[in-house]
mmCIF file of N, CA and C in Angstrom:
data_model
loop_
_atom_site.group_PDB
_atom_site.id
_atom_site.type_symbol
_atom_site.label_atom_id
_atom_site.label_comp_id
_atom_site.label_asym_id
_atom_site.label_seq_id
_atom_site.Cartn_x
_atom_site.Cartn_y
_atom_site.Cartn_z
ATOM 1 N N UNK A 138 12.256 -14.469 2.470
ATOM 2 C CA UNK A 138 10.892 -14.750 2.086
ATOM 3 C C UNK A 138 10.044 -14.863 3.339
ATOM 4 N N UNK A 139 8.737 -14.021 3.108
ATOM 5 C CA UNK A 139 7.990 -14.328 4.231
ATOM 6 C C UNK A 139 6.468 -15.557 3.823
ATOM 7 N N UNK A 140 6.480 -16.010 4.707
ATOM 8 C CA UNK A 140 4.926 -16.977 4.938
ATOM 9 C C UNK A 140 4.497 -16.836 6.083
ATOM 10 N N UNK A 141 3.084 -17.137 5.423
ATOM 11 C CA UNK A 141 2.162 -16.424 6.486
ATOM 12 C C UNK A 141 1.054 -17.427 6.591
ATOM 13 N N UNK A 142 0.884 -17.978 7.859
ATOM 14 C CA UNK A 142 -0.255 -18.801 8.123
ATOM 15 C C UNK A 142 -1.726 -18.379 8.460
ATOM 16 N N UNK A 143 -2.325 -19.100 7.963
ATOM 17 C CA UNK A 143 -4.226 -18.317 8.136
ATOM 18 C C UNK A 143 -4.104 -19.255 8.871
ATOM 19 N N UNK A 144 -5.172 -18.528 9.824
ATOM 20 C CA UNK A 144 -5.466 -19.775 10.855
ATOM 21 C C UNK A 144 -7.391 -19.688 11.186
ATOM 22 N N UNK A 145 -7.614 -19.015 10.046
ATOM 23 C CA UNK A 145 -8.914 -18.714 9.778
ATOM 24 C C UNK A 145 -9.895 -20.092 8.624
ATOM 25 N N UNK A 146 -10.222 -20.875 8.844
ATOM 26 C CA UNK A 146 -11.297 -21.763 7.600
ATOM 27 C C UNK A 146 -11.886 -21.019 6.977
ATOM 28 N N UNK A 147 -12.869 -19.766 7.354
ATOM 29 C CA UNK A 147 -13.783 -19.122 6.549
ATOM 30 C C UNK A 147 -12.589 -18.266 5.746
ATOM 31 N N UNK A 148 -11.878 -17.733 6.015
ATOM 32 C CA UNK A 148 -10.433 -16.835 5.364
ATOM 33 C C UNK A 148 -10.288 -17.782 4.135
ATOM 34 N N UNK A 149 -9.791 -19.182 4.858
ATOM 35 C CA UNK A 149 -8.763 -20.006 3.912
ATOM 36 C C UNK A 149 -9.804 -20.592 2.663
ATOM 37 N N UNK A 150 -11.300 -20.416 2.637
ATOM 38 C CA UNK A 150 -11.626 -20.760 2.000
ATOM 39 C C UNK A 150 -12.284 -19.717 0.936
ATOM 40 N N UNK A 151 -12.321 -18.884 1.113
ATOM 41 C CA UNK A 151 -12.244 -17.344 0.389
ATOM 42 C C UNK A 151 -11.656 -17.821 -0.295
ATOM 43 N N UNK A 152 -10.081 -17.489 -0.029
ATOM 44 C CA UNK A 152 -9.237 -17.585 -1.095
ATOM 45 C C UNK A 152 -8.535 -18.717 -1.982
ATOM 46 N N UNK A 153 -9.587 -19.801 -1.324
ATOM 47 C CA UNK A 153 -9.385 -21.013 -2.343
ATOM 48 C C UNK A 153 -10.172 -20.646 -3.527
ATOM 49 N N UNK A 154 -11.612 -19.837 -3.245
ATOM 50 C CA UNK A 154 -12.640 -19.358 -4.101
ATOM 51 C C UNK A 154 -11.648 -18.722 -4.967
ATOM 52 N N UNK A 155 -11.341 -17.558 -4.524
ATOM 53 C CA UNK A 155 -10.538 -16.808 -5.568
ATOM 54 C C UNK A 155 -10.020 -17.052 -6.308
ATOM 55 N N UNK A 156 -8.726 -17.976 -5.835
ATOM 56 C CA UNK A 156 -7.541 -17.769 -6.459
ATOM 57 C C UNK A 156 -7.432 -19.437 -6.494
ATOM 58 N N UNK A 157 -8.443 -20.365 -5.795
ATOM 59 C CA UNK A 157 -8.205 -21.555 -6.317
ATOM 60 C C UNK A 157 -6.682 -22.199 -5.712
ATOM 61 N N UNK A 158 -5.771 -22.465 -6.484
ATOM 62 C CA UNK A 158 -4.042 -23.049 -5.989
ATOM 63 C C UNK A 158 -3.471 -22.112 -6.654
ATOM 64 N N UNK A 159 -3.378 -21.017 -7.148
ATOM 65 C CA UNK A 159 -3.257 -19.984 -7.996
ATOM 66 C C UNK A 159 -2.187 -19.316 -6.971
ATOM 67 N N UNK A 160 -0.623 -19.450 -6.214
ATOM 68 C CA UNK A 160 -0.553 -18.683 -5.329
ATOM 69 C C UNK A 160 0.095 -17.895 -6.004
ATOM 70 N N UNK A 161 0.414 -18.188 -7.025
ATOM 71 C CA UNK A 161 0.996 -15.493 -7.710
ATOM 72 C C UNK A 161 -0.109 -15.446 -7.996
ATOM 73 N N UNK A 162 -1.119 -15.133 -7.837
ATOM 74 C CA UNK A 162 -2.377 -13.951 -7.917
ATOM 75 C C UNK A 162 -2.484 -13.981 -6.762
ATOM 76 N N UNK A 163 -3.019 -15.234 -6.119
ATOM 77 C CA UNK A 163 -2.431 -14.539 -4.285
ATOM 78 C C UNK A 163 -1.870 -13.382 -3.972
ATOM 79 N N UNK A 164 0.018 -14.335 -4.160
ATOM 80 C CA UNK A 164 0.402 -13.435 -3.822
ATOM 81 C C UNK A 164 0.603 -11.944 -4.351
ATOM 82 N N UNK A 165 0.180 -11.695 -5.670
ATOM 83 C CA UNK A 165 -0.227 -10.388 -6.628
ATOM 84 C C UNK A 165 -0.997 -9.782 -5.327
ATOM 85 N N UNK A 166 -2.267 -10.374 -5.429
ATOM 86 C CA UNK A 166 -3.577 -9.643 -4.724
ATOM 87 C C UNK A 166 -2.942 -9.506 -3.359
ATOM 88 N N UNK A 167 -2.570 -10.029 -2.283
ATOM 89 C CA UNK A 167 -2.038 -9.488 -1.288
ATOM 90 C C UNK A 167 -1.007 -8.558 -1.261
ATOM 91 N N UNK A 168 0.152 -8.090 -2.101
ATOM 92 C CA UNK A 168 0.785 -7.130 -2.132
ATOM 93 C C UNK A 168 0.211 -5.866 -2.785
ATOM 94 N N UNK A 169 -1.062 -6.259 -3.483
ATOM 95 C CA UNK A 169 -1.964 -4.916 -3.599
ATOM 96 C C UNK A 169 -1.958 -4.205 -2.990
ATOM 97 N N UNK A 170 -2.929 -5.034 -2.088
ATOM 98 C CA UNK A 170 -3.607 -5.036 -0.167
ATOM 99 C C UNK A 170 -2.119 -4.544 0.505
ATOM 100 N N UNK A 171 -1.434 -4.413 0.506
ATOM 101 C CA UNK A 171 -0.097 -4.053 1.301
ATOM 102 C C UNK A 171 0.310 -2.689 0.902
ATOM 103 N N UNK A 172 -0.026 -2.729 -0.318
ATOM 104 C CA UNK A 172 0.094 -1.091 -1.051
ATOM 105 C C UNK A 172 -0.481 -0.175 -0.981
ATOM 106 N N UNK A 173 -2.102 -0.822 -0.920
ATOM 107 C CA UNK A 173 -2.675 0.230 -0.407
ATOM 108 C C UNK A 173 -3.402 0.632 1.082
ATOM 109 N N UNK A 174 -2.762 -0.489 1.653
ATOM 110 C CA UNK A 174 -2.618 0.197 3.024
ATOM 111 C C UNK A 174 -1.565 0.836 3.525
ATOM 112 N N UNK A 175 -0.494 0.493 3.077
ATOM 113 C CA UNK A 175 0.853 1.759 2.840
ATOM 114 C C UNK A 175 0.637 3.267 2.271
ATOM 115 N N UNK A 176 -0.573 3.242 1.476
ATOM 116 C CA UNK A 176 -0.829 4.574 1.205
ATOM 117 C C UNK A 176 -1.098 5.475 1.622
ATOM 118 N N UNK A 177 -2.550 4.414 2.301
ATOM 119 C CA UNK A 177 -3.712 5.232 3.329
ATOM 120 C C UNK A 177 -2.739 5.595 3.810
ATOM 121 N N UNK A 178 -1.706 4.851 5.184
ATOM 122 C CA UNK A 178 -1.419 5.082 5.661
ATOM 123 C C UNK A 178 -0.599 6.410 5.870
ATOM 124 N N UNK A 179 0.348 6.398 4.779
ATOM 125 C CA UNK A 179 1.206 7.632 4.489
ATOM 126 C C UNK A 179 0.119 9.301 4.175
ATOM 127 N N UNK A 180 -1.154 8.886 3.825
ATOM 128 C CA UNK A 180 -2.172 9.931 3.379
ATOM 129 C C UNK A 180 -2.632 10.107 5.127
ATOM 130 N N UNK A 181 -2.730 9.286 5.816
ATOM 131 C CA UNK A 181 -2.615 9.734 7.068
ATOM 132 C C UNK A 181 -2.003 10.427 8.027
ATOM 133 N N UNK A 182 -0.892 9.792 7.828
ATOM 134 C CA UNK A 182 0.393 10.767 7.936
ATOM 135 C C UNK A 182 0.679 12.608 7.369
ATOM 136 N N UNK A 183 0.375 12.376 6.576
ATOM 137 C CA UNK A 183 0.252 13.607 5.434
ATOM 138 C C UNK A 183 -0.561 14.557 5.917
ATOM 139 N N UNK A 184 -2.073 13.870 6.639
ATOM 140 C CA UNK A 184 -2.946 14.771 7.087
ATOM 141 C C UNK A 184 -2.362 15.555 8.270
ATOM 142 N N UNK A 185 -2.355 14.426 9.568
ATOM 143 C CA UNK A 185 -1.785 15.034 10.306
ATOM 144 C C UNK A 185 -0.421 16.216 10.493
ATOM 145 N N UNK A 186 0.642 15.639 9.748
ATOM 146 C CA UNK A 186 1.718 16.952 9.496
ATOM 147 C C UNK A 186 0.933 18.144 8.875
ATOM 148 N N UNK A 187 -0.073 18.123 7.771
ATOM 149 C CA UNK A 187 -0.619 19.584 7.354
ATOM 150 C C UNK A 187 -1.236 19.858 8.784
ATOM 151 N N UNK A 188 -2.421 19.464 9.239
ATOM 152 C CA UNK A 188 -2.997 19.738 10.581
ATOM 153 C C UNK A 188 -2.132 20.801 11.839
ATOM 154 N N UNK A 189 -1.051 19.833 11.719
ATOM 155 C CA UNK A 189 -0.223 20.794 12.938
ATOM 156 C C UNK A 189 0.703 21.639 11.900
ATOM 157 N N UNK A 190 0.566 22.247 10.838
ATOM 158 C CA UNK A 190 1.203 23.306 10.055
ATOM 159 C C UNK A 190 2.549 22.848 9.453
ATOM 160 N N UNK A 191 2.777 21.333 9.413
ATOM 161 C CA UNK A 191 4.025 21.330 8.895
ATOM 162 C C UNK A 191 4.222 20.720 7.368
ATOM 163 N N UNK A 192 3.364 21.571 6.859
ATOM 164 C CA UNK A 192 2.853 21.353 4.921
ATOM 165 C C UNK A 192 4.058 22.168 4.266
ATOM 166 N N UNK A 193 4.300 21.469 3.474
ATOM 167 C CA UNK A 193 4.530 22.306 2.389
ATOM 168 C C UNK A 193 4.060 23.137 1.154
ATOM 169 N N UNK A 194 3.908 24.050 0.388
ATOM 170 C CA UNK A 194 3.649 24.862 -0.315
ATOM 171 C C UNK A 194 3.687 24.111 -1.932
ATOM 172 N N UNK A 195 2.553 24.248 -2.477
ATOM 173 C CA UNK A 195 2.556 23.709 -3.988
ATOM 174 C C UNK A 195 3.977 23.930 -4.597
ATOM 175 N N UNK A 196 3.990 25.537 -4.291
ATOM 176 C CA UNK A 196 5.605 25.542 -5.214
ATOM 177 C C UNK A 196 6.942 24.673 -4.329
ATOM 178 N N UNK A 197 6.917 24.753 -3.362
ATOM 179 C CA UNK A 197 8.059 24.120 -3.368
ATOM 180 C C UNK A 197 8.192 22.891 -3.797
ATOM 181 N N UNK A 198 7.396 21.669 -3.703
ATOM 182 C CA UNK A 198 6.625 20.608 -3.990
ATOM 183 C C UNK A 198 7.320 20.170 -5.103
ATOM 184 N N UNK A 199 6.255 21.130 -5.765
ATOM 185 C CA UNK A 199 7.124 21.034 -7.037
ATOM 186 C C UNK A 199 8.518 21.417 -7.950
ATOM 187 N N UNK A 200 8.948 22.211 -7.625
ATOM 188 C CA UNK A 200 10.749 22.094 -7.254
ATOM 189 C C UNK A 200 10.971 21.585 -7.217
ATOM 190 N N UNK A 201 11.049 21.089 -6.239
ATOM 191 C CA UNK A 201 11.651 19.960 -5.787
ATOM 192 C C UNK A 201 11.253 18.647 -6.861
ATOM 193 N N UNK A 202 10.045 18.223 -7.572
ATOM 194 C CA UNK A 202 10.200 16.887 -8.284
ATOM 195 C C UNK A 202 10.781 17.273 -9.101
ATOM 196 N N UNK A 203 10.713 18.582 -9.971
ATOM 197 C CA UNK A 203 11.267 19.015 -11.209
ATOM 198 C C UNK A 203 12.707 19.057 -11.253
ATOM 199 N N UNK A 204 13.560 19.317 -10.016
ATOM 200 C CA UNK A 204 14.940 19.643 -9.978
ATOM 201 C C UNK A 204 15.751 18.301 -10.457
ATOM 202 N N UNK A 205 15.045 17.185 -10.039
ATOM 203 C CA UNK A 205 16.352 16.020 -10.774
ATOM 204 C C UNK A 205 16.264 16.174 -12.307
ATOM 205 N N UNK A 206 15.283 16.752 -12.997
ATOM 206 C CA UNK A 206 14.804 16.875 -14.330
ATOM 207 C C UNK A 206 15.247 18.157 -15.011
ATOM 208 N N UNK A 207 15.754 18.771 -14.520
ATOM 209 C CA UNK A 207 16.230 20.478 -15.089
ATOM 210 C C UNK A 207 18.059 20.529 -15.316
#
């Protein structure tokens, strides 16, 4: 298990607003926030490999999801 200290007042009081003592929606709403910066991130990633030519092709793409399914 991880914990994580704010060491922010204006932060810590945000999310008293929010979420009140509420910590699973907290912690809900922060693993959002974790998801979708895991995304961007990987959509970043994604860009750059097409950029320098190392994309793959719609069809293969898809092959490939379809093959555990065939």
């Amino acid at each position: 298990m991880l914990n994580i200290e704010i060491d922010s007042p204006e932060l810590e009081e945000s999310l008293q607003q929010l979420f009140g003592n509420n910590q699973q929606s907290m912690a809900d709403a922060f693993a959002e926030f974790i998801q979708q910066r895991k995304i961007k991130q990987d959509i970043g990633i994604s860009i750059t490999q097409l950029n320098a030519g190392e994309g793959v092709s719609l069809r293969e793409t898809m092959q490939s999801l379809r093959q555990p399914y065939e």
